[in-house]
Structure formats: C-alpha cells, structure tokens
Amino acid sequence: MTEAYDVEFVERGDRNIRFLVRGVTPAFANGIRRAMVADVPTMAIDEVRFIENSSVMFDEQLALRLGLVPLTTPPEGEFAEDDVVTLSIDVEGPGTAYSGDLVTSDDLVRPADENVPIIKLKDGQRLEAEADAVLDRGKDHAKHQGGVAVGYRHLQRVTVGEDISEFEEQEAQIIRGVIEDDGELVLTSEFDHDLSERYPGKEVHVEDVPGAFVFHVETDGSFDATDLVTRAVDTIDSRAADLEEAVQL
Amino acid sequence: MELRVTESSENELSIEIVGEDHTFMNVLKGALLEHEDVTAATYDMNPEQSGGQTEPILTIKTDGVDPLDALEDAAGDVREKAGAFRDAFEAAKAA
C-alpha cells in the first residue's frame, strides 16, 4: 500500500500555520490532531520552591500560574523525560512580576513570551522562588499542551452556477475555512466568509472535497507550528513501531 | 507497549493494548479495515467506572489470515502512513 499525500501550505507563520493535505483518511487526520493536542511533550514548570512570598497570593496559586507560562521546548532528543531545568525569579514591589523576569539556567528552555503577568506586587512585597521545569504531555496536564488551537476542516469546492434571477435578492452565504475555486485555494476571510461577496449575482454550489483536509495549527510558542506537526506524526510513528515490536514477540 | 490477549481463535482475536487511547486506536482500526483479509475490526474504550477494565480492547476478525499477522501488518501500515505524511509535509515546508 503506497500512500500518496500531498501537502500545500495556505498560511505560514512561526506559531500559526494553515495547510492542506490531500489523500488522508478521516481517522488519520484526527489521529494527528489529537496527537498535536495531547501527545507532544513540552516543557513546563512543575515544582516551585518559594524562598520569599509576601505577595497577596498563596504559594500554590503562584505555582499554578508559573506552571502555565509557556516555555520553549528544545528539539527532540535534547532532553529526556525526567530531565529538569531550573528557573528562578526575584522581583520586588512595587511593580508586576512578568514571565520575562524568570531567569533560566539553560537557554534552550526560557519563557516563550516575556509579557505574561504573574502577579502584581505592592510596595514592600517580594517574590523570590526557584522553579523546576520538566517535560511532559498535554494528556497529563494542560500546561504541557503545545498546540493551543488545532483543528481541521474539509476543503470545500465551489462551483459557480447560473445567474440568479433579476428580481431575486441575493442572500448571504457564509462559509468558513478554505475554498477551492478552479484549483485555486482561497481563504474565506478574503471575502468576509461570504460567498455572495465573491460571486455577486451568481448561484454557487459548495461541496466537501473527499480526503482533503485543511489543518489549522497554532502553538503556545513552545516550538514552531511546523515542528508540532512533525513531532505529532513522530509520536504516532513511534507507537506503531512499539506495537509492531510487541506483536512480534 | 504491553499487550494482553483476552480471546484468541483461528480467525478472531481480542487484545488489550495497554496505555493507548482514541488517538492511536482509531488510526490503527482505520488501517486494519483497509486490509483485504480483515472482515471486521473494532475497539472498545471503557470508562473508568467499568469494573476496573480501563484499557482499550481491540477485536479483529479475519478471513484466511492469522489476526495477529494482520495486526502486525496494520502497525506497519500506520508507520508507512506516518512516514509518507512526514515526507510530504517536509517537502511542502522546504518548498
């Protein structure tokens, strides 16, 4: 069985991509989506040692907030499951402690964004703590979820029909995602998601293209969105390899 | 990956696949159903409350081949799919 997949990028940023895959089964598409959400490991703070916390929040509350700060995750193979990276924070009020105040001991793992507020400190209040970041999967805790908005839709093929009758008022026809118009891929946001904007005075017909899915992938900054996709595919691959091996025994 | 055979005969197999969820099981089931000699393939995920049985159980019925061989083939097919997908994705990324 030889699979012929065809991938084409529609939008491409660091944290945000949209791409079309042809020739994929719904089961496999959903497997990749689920793997991106729950199975790709990312770094996140898991244990915090407070040296001083005279802020208005309890240690536990701050520990949760620190845990939710997205950290960059090094390339596959750089870190093992139970490796620990220590980050420290020392902020004195008045002012706000931001994720950017976290000082890392390993430059591969640092806050993905500098401007996540952790807590506001009043005059004389102080937060000093050490935190250990570990690698884990979204399945175990949402803070380890690399993909924050991951989904797919069918590619929709639009065919233009007859003119609508002269005395008929055209109704808005709202669709979302990506359409295929004469082999050209067009984002629906280009025409305000309304087909009557793009084809005024025409009847249009919309159908799903079988086996063609448009994925939209957005990450929290742990890694590039393209990395998330390849790592998700790798987790499926490695599980299939495990199974193959287990069956042979 | 730990496997536990719960029922086995010449053309039928029920097997527990420890530690997996819908993510992998559905992909695997999909691959099994594409196999010519597999007449039926399904999996059952149980909720936590179902009397301690929480691992997914995969059931395969085949026609003329050992279901275990079919499972091995399907695992290979999933790997092939994953590889093909990765290649296609990398090619598009580089373009």
mmCIF file of C-alpha atoms in Angstrom, chain A:
data_model
loop_
_atom_site.group_PDB
_atom_site.id
_atom_site.type_symbol
_atom_site.label_atom_id
_atom_site.label_comp_id
_atom_site.label_asym_id
_atom_site.label_seq_id
_atom_site.Cartn_x
_atom_site.Cartn_y
_atom_site.Cartn_z
ATOM 1 C CA MET A 1 0.000 0.000 0.000
ATOM 2 C CA THR A 2 1.637 3.206 -1.091
ATOM 3 C CA GLU A 3 0.204 6.395 0.262
ATOM 4 C CA ALA A 4 0.305 9.498 -1.835
ATOM 5 C CA TYR A 5 -0.141 12.503 0.374
ATOM 6 C CA ASP A 6 0.014 15.967 -0.965
ATOM 7 C CA VAL A 7 0.677 18.861 1.396
ATOM 8 C CA GLU A 8 0.312 22.502 0.467
ATOM 9 C CA PHE A 9 0.711 25.492 2.764
ATOM 10 C CA VAL A 10 -2.036 28.098 2.742
ATOM 11 C CA GLU A 11 -0.768 30.324 5.523
ATOM 12 C CA ARG A 12 2.554 30.167 7.238
ATOM 13 C CA GLY A 13 3.837 31.907 10.320
ATOM 14 C CA ASP A 14 6.012 30.791 13.205
ATOM 15 C CA ARG A 15 3.238 29.967 15.610
ATOM 16 C CA ASN A 16 0.360 29.823 13.212
ATOM 17 C CA ILE A 17 0.055 27.736 10.072
ATOM 18 C CA ARG A 18 -2.676 26.516 7.794
ATOM 19 C CA PHE A 19 -2.037 23.710 5.358
ATOM 20 C CA LEU A 20 -3.960 21.432 3.063
ATOM 21 C CA VAL A 21 -3.434 17.676 2.987
ATOM 22 C CA ARG A 22 -4.902 15.529 0.250
ATOM 23 C CA GLY A 23 -5.370 11.780 0.274
ATOM 24 C CA VAL A 24 -5.698 11.413 4.031
ATOM 25 C CA THR A 25 -8.380 9.363 5.812
ATOM 26 C CA PRO A 26 -10.531 10.993 8.489
ATOM 27 C CA ALA A 27 -9.142 8.532 11.066
ATOM 28 C CA PHE A 28 -5.558 9.507 10.336
ATOM 29 C CA ALA A 29 -6.344 13.234 10.228
ATOM 30 C CA ASN A 30 -7.993 13.006 13.621
ATOM 31 C CA GLY A 31 -5.113 10.940 14.987
ATOM 32 C CA ILE A 32 -2.682 13.684 14.052
ATOM 33 C CA ARG A 33 -4.917 16.370 15.508
ATOM 34 C CA ARG A 34 -5.293 14.504 18.788
ATOM 35 C CA ALA A 35 -1.574 13.802 18.936
ATOM 36 C CA MET A 36 -0.806 17.505 18.481
ATOM 37 C CA VAL A 37 -3.064 18.429 21.377
ATOM 38 C CA ALA A 38 -2.258 15.721 23.905
ATOM 39 C CA ASP A 39 0.826 13.725 22.968
ATOM 40 C CA VAL A 40 3.613 16.095 22.046
ATOM 41 C CA PRO A 41 5.708 16.766 25.148
ATOM 42 C CA THR A 42 6.520 20.341 26.140
ATOM 43 C CA MET A 43 8.440 21.911 28.993
ATOM 44 C CA ALA A 44 6.520 23.500 31.854
ATOM 45 C CA ILE A 45 7.242 24.379 35.451
ATOM 46 C CA ASP A 46 6.171 21.531 37.693
ATOM 47 C CA GLU A 47 7.696 22.258 41.076
ATOM 48 C CA VAL A 48 8.356 25.561 42.795
ATOM 49 C CA ARG A 49 10.423 26.277 45.890
ATOM 50 C CA PHE A 50 9.465 29.588 47.458
ATOM 51 C CA ILE A 51 12.182 31.487 49.219
ATOM 52 C CA GLU A 52 10.058 34.504 49.877
ATOM 53 C CA ASN A 53 6.455 35.171 49.005
ATOM 54 C CA SER A 54 4.950 38.172 50.668
ATOM 55 C CA SER A 55 2.510 38.792 47.816
ATOM 56 C CA VAL A 56 -1.258 38.574 48.160
ATOM 57 C CA MET A 57 -1.418 35.103 46.612
ATOM 58 C CA PHE A 58 -0.741 31.754 48.228
ATOM 59 C CA ASP A 59 2.302 29.767 47.142
ATOM 60 C CA GLU A 60 0.058 27.202 45.436
ATOM 61 C CA GLN A 61 -1.714 29.827 43.370
ATOM 62 C CA LEU A 62 1.562 31.292 42.182
ATOM 63 C CA ALA A 63 2.917 27.821 41.452
ATOM 64 C CA LEU A 64 -0.067 27.160 39.189
ATOM 65 C CA ARG A 65 0.423 30.493 37.416
ATOM 66 C CA LEU A 66 4.131 29.785 36.921
ATOM 67 C CA GLY A 67 3.263 26.351 35.568
ATOM 68 C CA LEU A 68 1.018 27.828 32.914
ATOM 69 C CA VAL A 69 3.761 30.082 31.494
ATOM 70 C CA PRO A 70 4.690 28.631 28.076
ATOM 71 C CA LEU A 71 8.359 27.670 27.920
ATOM 72 C CA THR A 72 10.349 26.942 24.795
ATOM 73 C CA THR A 73 10.899 23.251 24.319
ATOM 74 C CA PRO A 74 14.253 22.106 22.943
ATOM 75 C CA PRO A 75 14.457 19.931 19.812
ATOM 76 C CA GLU A 76 13.579 16.265 20.154
ATOM 77 C CA GLY A 77 16.337 14.211 21.686
ATOM 78 C CA GLU A 78 17.917 17.098 23.602
ATOM 79 C CA PHE A 79 16.003 16.281 26.760
ATOM 80 C CA ALA A 80 14.784 13.056 28.302
ATOM 81 C CA GLU A 81 11.507 12.550 30.153
ATOM 82 C CA ASP A 82 12.849 13.284 33.628
ATOM 83 C CA ASP A 83 15.425 15.988 32.937
ATOM 84 C CA VAL A 84 14.928 19.134 34.959
ATOM 85 C CA VAL A 85 15.686 22.743 34.092
ATOM 86 C CA THR A 86 15.716 25.251 36.908
ATOM 87 C CA LEU A 87 14.401 28.782 36.518
ATOM 88 C CA SER A 88 14.474 31.460 39.164
ATOM 89 C CA ILE A 89 12.564 34.644 39.777
ATOM 90 C CA ASP A 90 13.235 37.532 42.095
ATOM 91 C CA VAL A 91 11.004 40.600 41.913
ATOM 92 C CA GLU A 92 10.369 43.230 44.496
ATOM 93 C CA GLY A 93 7.391 45.585 44.554
ATOM 94 C CA PRO A 94 6.096 47.996 43.670
ATOM 95 C CA GLY A 95 5.678 46.513 40.204
ATOM 96 C CA THR A 96 4.490 43.459 38.351
ATOM 97 C CA ALA A 97 6.356 40.181 38.094
ATOM 98 C CA TYR A 98 6.291 39.065 34.455
ATOM 99 C CA SER A 99 7.297 35.793 32.829
ATOM 100 C CA GLY A 100 10.234 37.734 31.397
ATOM 101 C CA ASP A 101 11.634 38.041 34.920
ATOM 102 C CA LEU A 102 12.253 34.301 35.021
ATOM 103 C CA VAL A 103 15.966 33.613 34.742
ATOM 104 C CA THR A 104 16.793 30.280 33.192
ATOM 105 C CA SER A 105 19.764 28.030 33.821
ATOM 106 C CA ASP A 106 19.580 26.595 30.309
ATOM 107 C CA ASP A 107 18.985 28.913 27.382
ATOM 108 C CA LEU A 108 17.132 26.203 25.445
ATOM 109 C CA VAL A 109 14.318 26.481 27.957
ATOM 110 C CA ARG A 110 13.093 30.003 28.580
ATOM 111 C CA PRO A 111 9.715 31.758 28.659
ATOM 112 C CA ALA A 112 8.216 31.850 25.166
ATOM 113 C CA ASP A 113 6.643 35.213 25.907
ATOM 114 C CA GLU A 114 8.135 37.917 28.086
ATOM 115 C CA ASN A 115 4.915 39.674 28.962
ATOM 116 C CA VAL A 116 2.798 37.158 30.857
ATOM 117 C CA PRO A 117 1.890 38.783 34.176
ATOM 118 C CA ILE A 118 2.467 36.525 37.158
ATOM 119 C CA ILE A 119 1.473 38.820 39.993
ATOM 120 C CA LYS A 120 1.228 42.478 40.878
ATOM 121 C CA LEU A 121 3.359 43.409 43.868
ATOM 122 C CA LYS A 122 2.692 46.337 46.176
ATOM 123 C CA ASP A 123 5.322 48.367 47.935
ATOM 124 C CA GLY A 124 7.486 46.095 50.068
ATOM 125 C CA GLN A 125 6.098 42.826 48.728
ATOM 126 C CA ARG A 126 8.543 40.403 47.259
ATOM 127 C CA LEU A 127 8.541 37.207 45.276
ATOM 128 C CA GLU A 128 11.628 35.045 45.215
ATOM 129 C CA ALA A 129 11.411 31.461 44.056
ATOM 130 C CA GLU A 130 13.116 28.650 42.225
ATOM 131 C CA ALA A 131 11.173 26.513 39.795
ATOM 132 C CA ASP A 132 11.853 23.197 38.111
ATOM 133 C CA ALA A 133 10.587 22.686 34.581
ATOM 134 C CA VAL A 134 10.019 19.177 33.284
ATOM 135 C CA LEU A 135 8.980 17.563 30.024
ATOM 136 C CA ASP A 136 5.509 16.037 29.935
ATOM 137 C CA ARG A 137 2.465 15.581 27.722
ATOM 138 C CA GLY A 138 -0.776 17.526 27.376
ATOM 139 C CA LYS A 139 -2.602 14.374 28.347
ATOM 140 C CA ASP A 140 -1.261 14.704 31.886
ATOM 141 C CA HIS A 141 -1.667 18.432 32.367
ATOM 142 C CA ALA A 142 -2.888 21.231 30.106
ATOM 143 C CA LYS A 143 0.264 23.251 30.858
ATOM 144 C CA HIS A 144 2.182 20.718 28.763
ATOM 145 C CA GLN A 145 -0.059 21.260 25.772
ATOM 146 C CA GLY A 146 1.939 22.631 22.848
ATOM 147 C CA GLY A 147 -0.940 23.109 20.435
ATOM 148 C CA VAL A 148 -3.438 25.638 21.698
ATOM 149 C CA ALA A 149 -5.749 25.833 18.709
ATOM 150 C CA VAL A 150 -5.544 22.811 16.486
ATOM 151 C CA GLY A 151 -8.262 21.718 14.132
ATOM 152 C CA TYR A 152 -9.134 20.805 10.607
ATOM 153 C CA ARG A 153 -11.949 21.287 8.122
ATOM 154 C CA HIS A 154 -12.773 19.743 4.829
ATOM 155 C CA LEU A 155 -11.565 21.641 1.832
ATOM 156 C CA GLN A 156 -14.678 22.996 0.114
ATOM 157 C CA ARG A 157 -15.053 23.115 -3.621
ATOM 158 C CA VAL A 158 -17.081 25.967 -5.007
ATOM 159 C CA THR A 159 -18.692 25.782 -8.414
ATOM 160 C CA VAL A 160 -20.376 28.793 -9.903
ATOM 161 C CA GLY A 161 -23.761 28.159 -11.455
ATOM 162 C CA GLU A 162 -26.312 30.308 -13.250
ATOM 163 C CA ASP A 163 -27.028 33.968 -12.653
ATOM 164 C CA ILE A 164 -29.692 34.455 -10.035
ATOM 165 C CA SER A 165 -32.920 35.876 -11.373
ATOM 166 C CA GLU A 166 -33.072 39.600 -11.779
ATOM 167 C CA PHE A 167 -35.758 40.208 -9.186
ATOM 168 C CA GLU A 168 -34.394 37.949 -6.536
ATOM 169 C CA GLU A 169 -32.408 39.368 -3.688
ATOM 170 C CA GLN A 170 -29.148 37.537 -3.069
ATOM 171 C CA GLU A 171 -28.781 36.096 0.387
ATOM 172 C CA ALA A 172 -25.544 35.951 2.305
ATOM 173 C CA GLN A 173 -23.914 32.527 2.120
ATOM 174 C CA ILE A 174 -21.487 32.154 4.979
ATOM 175 C CA ILE A 175 -18.757 29.519 4.949
ATOM 176 C CA ARG A 176 -15.515 29.245 6.851
ATOM 177 C CA GLY A 177 -12.187 27.678 6.081
ATOM 178 C CA VAL A 178 -10.577 27.387 2.692
ATOM 179 C CA ILE A 179 -12.313 27.023 -0.641
ATOM 180 C CA GLU A 180 -11.069 25.605 -3.884
ATOM 181 C CA ASP A 181 -12.099 27.658 -6.866
ATOM 182 C CA ASP A 182 -10.844 26.307 -10.188
ATOM 183 C CA GLY A 183 -7.885 24.690 -8.464
ATOM 184 C CA GLU A 184 -7.006 27.879 -6.622
ATOM 185 C CA LEU A 185 -7.025 27.870 -2.813
ATOM 186 C CA VAL A 186 -8.732 30.878 -1.299
ATOM 187 C CA LEU A 187 -9.132 31.670 2.376
ATOM 188 C CA THR A 188 -12.728 32.550 3.167
ATOM 189 C CA SER A 189 -11.544 35.542 5.213
ATOM 190 C CA GLU A 190 -10.501 37.145 1.912
ATOM 191 C CA PHE A 191 -14.155 37.693 1.060
ATOM 192 C CA ASP A 192 -15.513 38.152 4.566
ATOM 193 C CA HIS A 193 -16.580 34.467 4.714
ATOM 194 C CA ASP A 194 -19.500 35.343 2.455
ATOM 195 C CA LEU A 195 -19.749 33.697 -0.959
ATOM 196 C CA SER A 196 -22.190 36.331 -2.157
ATOM 197 C CA GLU A 197 -19.372 38.872 -1.775
ATOM 198 C CA ARG A 198 -17.088 36.919 -4.063
ATOM 199 C CA TYR A 199 -19.696 35.858 -6.609
ATOM 200 C CA PRO A 200 -22.322 38.595 -6.670
ATOM 201 C CA GLY A 201 -25.382 37.743 -8.710
ATOM 202 C CA LYS A 202 -24.378 34.109 -9.163
ATOM 203 C CA GLU A 203 -25.682 30.856 -7.834
ATOM 204 C CA VAL A 204 -22.899 28.945 -6.142
ATOM 205 C CA HIS A 205 -22.649 25.359 -5.167
ATOM 206 C CA VAL A 206 -20.442 24.183 -2.303
ATOM 207 C CA GLU A 207 -19.301 20.624 -1.659
ATOM 208 C CA ASP A 208 -16.692 18.979 0.549
ATOM 209 C CA VAL A 209 -13.679 17.556 -1.244
ATOM 210 C CA PRO A 210 -13.259 13.967 -0.028
ATOM 211 C CA GLY A 211 -9.954 13.186 1.659
ATOM 212 C CA ALA A 212 -8.788 16.799 1.594
ATOM 213 C CA PHE A 213 -8.377 18.461 4.962
ATOM 214 C CA VAL A 214 -7.231 21.941 5.817
ATOM 215 C CA PHE A 215 -5.421 21.923 9.140
ATOM 216 C CA HIS A 216 -5.082 24.997 11.232
ATOM 217 C CA VAL A 217 -2.354 24.743 13.833
ATOM 218 C CA GLU A 218 -1.455 27.312 16.453
ATOM 219 C CA THR A 219 1.116 26.752 19.185
ATOM 220 C CA ASP A 220 1.770 28.462 22.505
ATOM 221 C CA GLY A 221 5.316 29.293 21.461
ATOM 222 C CA SER A 222 6.930 26.126 22.798
ATOM 223 C CA PHE A 223 8.086 25.416 19.255
ATOM 224 C CA ASP A 224 7.190 26.367 15.693
ATOM 225 C CA ALA A 225 3.850 25.117 14.455
ATOM 226 C CA THR A 226 5.590 23.078 11.748
ATOM 227 C CA ASP A 227 7.611 21.367 14.495
ATOM 228 C CA LEU A 228 4.436 20.494 16.330
ATOM 229 C CA VAL A 229 3.083 18.723 13.249
ATOM 230 C CA THR A 230 6.216 16.662 12.660
ATOM 231 C CA ARG A 231 6.528 15.783 16.339
ATOM 232 C CA ALA A 232 2.893 14.681 16.450
ATOM 233 C CA VAL A 233 3.428 12.422 13.456
ATOM 234 C CA ASP A 234 6.526 11.056 15.162
ATOM 235 C CA THR A 235 4.556 10.083 18.276
ATOM 236 C CA ILE A 236 2.128 8.085 16.144
ATOM 237 C CA ASP A 237 5.019 6.517 14.281
ATOM 238 C CA SER A 238 6.804 5.502 17.466
ATOM 239 C CA ARG A 239 3.665 3.944 18.920
ATOM 240 C CA ALA A 240 3.100 1.957 15.759
ATOM 241 C CA ALA A 241 6.722 0.826 15.958
ATOM 242 C CA ASP A 242 6.207 -0.227 19.584
ATOM 243 C CA LEU A 243 3.145 -2.200 18.625
ATOM 244 C CA GLU A 244 4.890 -3.857 15.701
ATOM 245 C CA GLU A 245 7.658 -4.933 18.027
ATOM 246 C CA ALA A 246 5.293 -6.119 20.760
ATOM 247 C CA VAL A 247 3.328 -8.232 18.312
ATOM 248 C CA GLN A 248 6.436 -9.943 17.004
ATOM 249 C CA LEU A 249 7.385 -11.156 20.465
#
